[in-house]
XYZ file of N, CA and C in Angstrom:
432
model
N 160.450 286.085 19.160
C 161.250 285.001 19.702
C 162.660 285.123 19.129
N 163.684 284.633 19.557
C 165.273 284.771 19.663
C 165.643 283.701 19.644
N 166.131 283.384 18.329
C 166.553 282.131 18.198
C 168.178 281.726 18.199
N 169.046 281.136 19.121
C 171.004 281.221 18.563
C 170.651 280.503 16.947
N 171.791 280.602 16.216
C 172.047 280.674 15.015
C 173.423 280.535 15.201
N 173.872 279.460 14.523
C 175.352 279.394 13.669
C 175.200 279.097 12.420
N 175.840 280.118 11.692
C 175.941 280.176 9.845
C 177.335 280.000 9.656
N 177.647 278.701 9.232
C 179.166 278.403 8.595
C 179.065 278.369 7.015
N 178.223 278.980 6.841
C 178.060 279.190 5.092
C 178.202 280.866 4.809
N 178.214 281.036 3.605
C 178.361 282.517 2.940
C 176.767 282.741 2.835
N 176.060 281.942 3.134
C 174.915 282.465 2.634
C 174.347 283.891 3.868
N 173.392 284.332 3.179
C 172.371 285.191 4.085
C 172.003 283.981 5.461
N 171.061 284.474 6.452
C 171.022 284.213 7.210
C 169.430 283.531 6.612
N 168.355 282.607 7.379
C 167.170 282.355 7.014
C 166.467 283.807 7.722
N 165.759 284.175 6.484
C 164.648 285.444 6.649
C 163.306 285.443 6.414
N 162.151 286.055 6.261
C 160.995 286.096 6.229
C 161.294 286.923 4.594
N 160.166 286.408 3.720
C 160.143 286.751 2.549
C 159.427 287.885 2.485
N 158.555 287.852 2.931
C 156.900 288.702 3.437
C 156.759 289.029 4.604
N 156.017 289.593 4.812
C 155.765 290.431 6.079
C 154.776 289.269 7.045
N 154.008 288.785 5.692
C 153.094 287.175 6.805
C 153.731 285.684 6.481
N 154.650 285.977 5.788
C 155.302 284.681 5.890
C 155.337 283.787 7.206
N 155.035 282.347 6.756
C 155.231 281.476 8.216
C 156.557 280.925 8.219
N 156.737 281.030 6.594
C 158.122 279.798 6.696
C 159.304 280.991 6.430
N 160.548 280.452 6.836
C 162.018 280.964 6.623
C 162.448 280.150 5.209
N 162.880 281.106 4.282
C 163.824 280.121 3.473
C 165.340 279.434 3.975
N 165.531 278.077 3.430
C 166.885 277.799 3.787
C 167.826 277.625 2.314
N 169.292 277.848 2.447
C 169.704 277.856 1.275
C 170.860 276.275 1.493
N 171.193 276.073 0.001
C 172.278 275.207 -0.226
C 173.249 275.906 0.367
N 174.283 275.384 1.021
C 175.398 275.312 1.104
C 176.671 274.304 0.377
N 177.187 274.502 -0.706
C 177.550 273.964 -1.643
C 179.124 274.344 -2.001
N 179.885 273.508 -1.884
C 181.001 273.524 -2.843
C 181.184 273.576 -4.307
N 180.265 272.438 -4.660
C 180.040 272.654 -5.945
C 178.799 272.106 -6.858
N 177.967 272.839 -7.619
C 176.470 271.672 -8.136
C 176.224 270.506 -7.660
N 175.281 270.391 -7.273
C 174.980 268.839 -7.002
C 173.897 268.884 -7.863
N 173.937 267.368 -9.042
C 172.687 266.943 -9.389
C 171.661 266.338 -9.132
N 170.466 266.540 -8.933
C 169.982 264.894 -8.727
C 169.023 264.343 -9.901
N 169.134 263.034 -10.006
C 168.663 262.539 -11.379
C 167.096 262.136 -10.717
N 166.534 262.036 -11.691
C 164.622 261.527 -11.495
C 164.867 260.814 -10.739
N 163.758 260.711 -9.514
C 163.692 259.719 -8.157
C 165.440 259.806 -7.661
N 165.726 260.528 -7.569
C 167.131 260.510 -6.459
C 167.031 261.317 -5.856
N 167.670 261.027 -4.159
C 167.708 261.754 -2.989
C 169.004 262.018 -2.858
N 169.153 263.490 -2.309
C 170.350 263.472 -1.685
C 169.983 264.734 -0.613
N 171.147 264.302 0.686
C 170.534 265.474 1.684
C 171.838 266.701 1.395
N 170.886 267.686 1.721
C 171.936 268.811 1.363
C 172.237 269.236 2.121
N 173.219 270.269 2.120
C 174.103 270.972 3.657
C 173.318 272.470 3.777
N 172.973 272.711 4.996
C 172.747 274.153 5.009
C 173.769 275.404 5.815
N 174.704 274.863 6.347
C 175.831 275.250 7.073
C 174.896 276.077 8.125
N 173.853 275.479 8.038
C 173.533 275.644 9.815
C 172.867 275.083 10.910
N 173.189 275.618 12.189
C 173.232 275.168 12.784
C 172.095 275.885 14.134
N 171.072 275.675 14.906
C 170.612 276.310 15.704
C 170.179 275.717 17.381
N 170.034 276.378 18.216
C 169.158 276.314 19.718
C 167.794 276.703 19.844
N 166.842 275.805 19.185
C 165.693 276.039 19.643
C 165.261 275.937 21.124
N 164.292 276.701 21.616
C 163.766 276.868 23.043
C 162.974 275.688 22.935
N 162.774 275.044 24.654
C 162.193 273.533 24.582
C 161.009 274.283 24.204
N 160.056 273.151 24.195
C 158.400 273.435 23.728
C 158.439 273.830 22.777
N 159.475 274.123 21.592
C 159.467 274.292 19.825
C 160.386 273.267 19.144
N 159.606 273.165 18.133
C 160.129 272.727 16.827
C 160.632 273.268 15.509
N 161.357 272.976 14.699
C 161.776 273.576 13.550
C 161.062 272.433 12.412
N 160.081 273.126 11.559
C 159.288 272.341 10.493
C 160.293 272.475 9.213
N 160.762 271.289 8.529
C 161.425 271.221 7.444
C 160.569 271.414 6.254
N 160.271 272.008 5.345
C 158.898 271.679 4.176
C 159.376 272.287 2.750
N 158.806 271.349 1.766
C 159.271 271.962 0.741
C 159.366 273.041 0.175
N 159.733 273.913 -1.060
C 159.254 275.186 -1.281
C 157.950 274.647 -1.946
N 157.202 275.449 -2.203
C 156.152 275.421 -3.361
C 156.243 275.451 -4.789
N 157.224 276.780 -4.960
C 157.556 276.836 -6.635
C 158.777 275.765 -7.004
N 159.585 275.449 -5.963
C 160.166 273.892 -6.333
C 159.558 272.851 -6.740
N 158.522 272.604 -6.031
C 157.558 271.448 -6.313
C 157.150 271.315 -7.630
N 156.349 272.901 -7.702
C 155.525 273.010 -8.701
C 156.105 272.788 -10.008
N 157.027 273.669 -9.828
C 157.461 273.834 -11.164
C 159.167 272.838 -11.134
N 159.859 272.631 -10.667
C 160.352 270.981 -10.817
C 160.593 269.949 -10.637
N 159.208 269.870 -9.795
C 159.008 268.345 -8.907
C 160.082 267.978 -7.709
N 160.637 268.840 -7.096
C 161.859 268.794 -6.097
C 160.800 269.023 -4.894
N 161.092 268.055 -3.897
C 160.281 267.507 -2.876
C 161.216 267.775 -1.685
N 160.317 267.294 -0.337
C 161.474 266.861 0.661
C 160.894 265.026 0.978
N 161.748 264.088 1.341
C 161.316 262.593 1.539
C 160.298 262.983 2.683
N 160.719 263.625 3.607
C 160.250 263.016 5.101
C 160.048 264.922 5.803
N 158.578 264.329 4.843
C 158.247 266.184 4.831
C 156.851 266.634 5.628
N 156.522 266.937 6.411
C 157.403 268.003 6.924
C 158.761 266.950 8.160
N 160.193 267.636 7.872
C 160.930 266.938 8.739
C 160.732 267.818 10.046
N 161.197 267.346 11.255
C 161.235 267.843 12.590
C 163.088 267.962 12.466
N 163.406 269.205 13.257
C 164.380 269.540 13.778
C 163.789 269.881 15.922
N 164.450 268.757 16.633
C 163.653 269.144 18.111
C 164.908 269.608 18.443
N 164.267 270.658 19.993
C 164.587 271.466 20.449
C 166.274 270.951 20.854
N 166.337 269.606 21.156
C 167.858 269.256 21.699
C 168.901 268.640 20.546
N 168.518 269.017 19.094
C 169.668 268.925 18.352
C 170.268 269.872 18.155
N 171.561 269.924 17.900
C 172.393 270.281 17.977
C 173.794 270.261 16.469
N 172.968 269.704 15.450
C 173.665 268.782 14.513
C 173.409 270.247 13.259
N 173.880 269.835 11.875
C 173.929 270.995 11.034
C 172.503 270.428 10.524
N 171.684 271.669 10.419
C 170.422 271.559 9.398
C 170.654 271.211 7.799
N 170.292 269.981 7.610
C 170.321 269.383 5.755
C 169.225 268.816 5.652
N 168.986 268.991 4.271
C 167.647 268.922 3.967
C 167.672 268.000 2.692
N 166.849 266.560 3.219
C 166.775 265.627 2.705
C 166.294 265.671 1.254
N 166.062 266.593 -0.088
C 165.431 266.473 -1.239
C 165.406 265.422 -1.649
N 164.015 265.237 -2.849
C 163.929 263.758 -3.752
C 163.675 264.695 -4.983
N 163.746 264.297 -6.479
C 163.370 264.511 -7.616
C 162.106 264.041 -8.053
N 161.362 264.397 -7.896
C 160.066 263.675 -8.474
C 159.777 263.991 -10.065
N 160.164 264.256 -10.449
C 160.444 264.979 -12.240
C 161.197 263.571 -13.161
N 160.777 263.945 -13.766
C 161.329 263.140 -15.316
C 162.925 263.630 -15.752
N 162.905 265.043 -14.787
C 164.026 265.784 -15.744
C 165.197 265.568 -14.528
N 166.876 265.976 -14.913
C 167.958 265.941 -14.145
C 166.942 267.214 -13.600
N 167.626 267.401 -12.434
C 167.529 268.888 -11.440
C 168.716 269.299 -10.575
N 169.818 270.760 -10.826
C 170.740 271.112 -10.315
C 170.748 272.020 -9.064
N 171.263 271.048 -8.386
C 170.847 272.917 -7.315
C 172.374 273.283 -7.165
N 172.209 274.665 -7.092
C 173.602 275.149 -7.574
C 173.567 276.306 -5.799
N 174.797 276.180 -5.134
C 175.169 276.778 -3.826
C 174.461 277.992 -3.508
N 173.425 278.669 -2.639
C 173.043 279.636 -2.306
C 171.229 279.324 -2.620
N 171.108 278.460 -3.869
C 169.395 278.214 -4.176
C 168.960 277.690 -3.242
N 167.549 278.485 -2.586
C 166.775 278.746 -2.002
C 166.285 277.034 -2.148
N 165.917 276.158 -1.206
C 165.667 274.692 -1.596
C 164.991 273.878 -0.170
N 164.607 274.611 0.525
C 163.377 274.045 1.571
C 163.043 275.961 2.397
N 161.572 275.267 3.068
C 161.366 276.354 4.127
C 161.059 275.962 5.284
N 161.746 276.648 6.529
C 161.424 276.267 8.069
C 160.500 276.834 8.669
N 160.035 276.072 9.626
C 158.576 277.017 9.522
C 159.119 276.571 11.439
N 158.707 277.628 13.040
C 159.216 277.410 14.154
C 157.566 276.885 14.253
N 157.535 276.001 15.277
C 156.063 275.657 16.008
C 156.036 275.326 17.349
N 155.508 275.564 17.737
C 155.206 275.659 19.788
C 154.338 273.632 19.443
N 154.787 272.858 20.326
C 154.785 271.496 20.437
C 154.268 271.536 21.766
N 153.567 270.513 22.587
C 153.662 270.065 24.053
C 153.942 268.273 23.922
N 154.621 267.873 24.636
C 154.961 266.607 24.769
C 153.180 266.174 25.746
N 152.684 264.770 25.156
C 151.682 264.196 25.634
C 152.209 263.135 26.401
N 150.824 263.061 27.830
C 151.104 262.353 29.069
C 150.227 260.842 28.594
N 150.414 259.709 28.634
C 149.519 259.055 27.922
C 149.009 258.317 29.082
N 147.243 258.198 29.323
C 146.221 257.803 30.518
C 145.973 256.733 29.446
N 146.282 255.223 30.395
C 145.828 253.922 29.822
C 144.357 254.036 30.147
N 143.363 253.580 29.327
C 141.802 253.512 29.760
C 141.944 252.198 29.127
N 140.515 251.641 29.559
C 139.546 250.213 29.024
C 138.820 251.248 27.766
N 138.457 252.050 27.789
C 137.233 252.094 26.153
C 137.596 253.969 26.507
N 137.140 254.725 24.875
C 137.636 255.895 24.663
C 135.983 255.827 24.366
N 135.761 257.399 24.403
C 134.775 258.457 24.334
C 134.046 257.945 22.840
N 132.825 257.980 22.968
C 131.762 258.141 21.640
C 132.183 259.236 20.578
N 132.382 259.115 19.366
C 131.948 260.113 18.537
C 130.822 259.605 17.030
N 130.708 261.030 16.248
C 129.369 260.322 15.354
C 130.591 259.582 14.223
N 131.836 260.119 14.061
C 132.550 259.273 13.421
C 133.101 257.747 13.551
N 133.477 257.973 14.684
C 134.085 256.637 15.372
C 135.259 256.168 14.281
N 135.190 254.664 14.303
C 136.459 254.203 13.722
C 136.563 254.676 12.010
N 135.532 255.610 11.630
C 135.863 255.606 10.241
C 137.430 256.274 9.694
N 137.754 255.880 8.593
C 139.296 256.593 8.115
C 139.232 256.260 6.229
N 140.436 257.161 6.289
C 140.937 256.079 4.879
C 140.039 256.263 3.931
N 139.355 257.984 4.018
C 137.914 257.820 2.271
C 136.583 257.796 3.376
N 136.569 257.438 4.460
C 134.844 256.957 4.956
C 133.763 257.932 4.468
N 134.200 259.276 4.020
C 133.155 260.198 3.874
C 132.826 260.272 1.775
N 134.140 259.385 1.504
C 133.800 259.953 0.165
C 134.484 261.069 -0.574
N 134.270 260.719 -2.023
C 134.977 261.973 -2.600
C 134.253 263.221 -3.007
N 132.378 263.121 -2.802
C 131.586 264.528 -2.887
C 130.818 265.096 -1.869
């Protein structure tokens, strides 16, 4: 798939890390450090910009070794980028850590992942289909 791309940053372009990678890394685009202190959000710039094909999405998601190792999240994760924006890709981070956390211009700080979507037709009914679950949610099965 062929995606347009505008990069108004110095950075690399988003690439595949691995050969089975699902997600693209995205980088800061930065003038200069930004901190964020424990529990603070700030959205960051990625100086880009893209044309997804209708029937896809762009998945916003955290890294993993961010998480892991310094509690750097995304709020509203996985975010959607749909096919008719048009706006610069930034990526909402939170601090979930005890500690300050710097991201300094070019660090690697979410991954995009593309996904094939279909928009749903919605059929009003009086009563929906049997299952052996039914209304259970929320734990119904337990934690063993």
């Amino acid at each position: 798939m062929k995606i347009n791309i505008i990069n108004k940053s110095n950075n690399p372009l988003p690439h595949y890390e691995t050969v089975a990678s699902a997600g693209l890394d995205l980088r800061a685009n930065l003038e200069s450090p930004e901190s964020l202190k424990p529990l603070e959000r700030k959205l960051i710039s990625t100086g880009l910009f893209i044309e997804l094909p209708m029937g896809y999405e762009a998945q916003i998601r955290p890294r993993s070794g961010l998480a892991y190792k310094s509690g750097i999240s995304i709020v509203n994760s996985p975010g959607t980028i749909d096919a008719d924006y048009r706006g610069e890709i930034k990526i909402l981070l939170i601090n979930l850590s005890t500690e300050d956390f710097v991201i300094n211009h070019g660090d690697r700080i979410a991954q995009m992942v593309i996904a094939a979507h279909e928009q749903a037709e919605w059929v009003e009914v009086d009563v929906l289909s049997e299952t052996e679950r039914g209304a259970g949610g929320y734990g119904h099965t337990g934690v063993k």
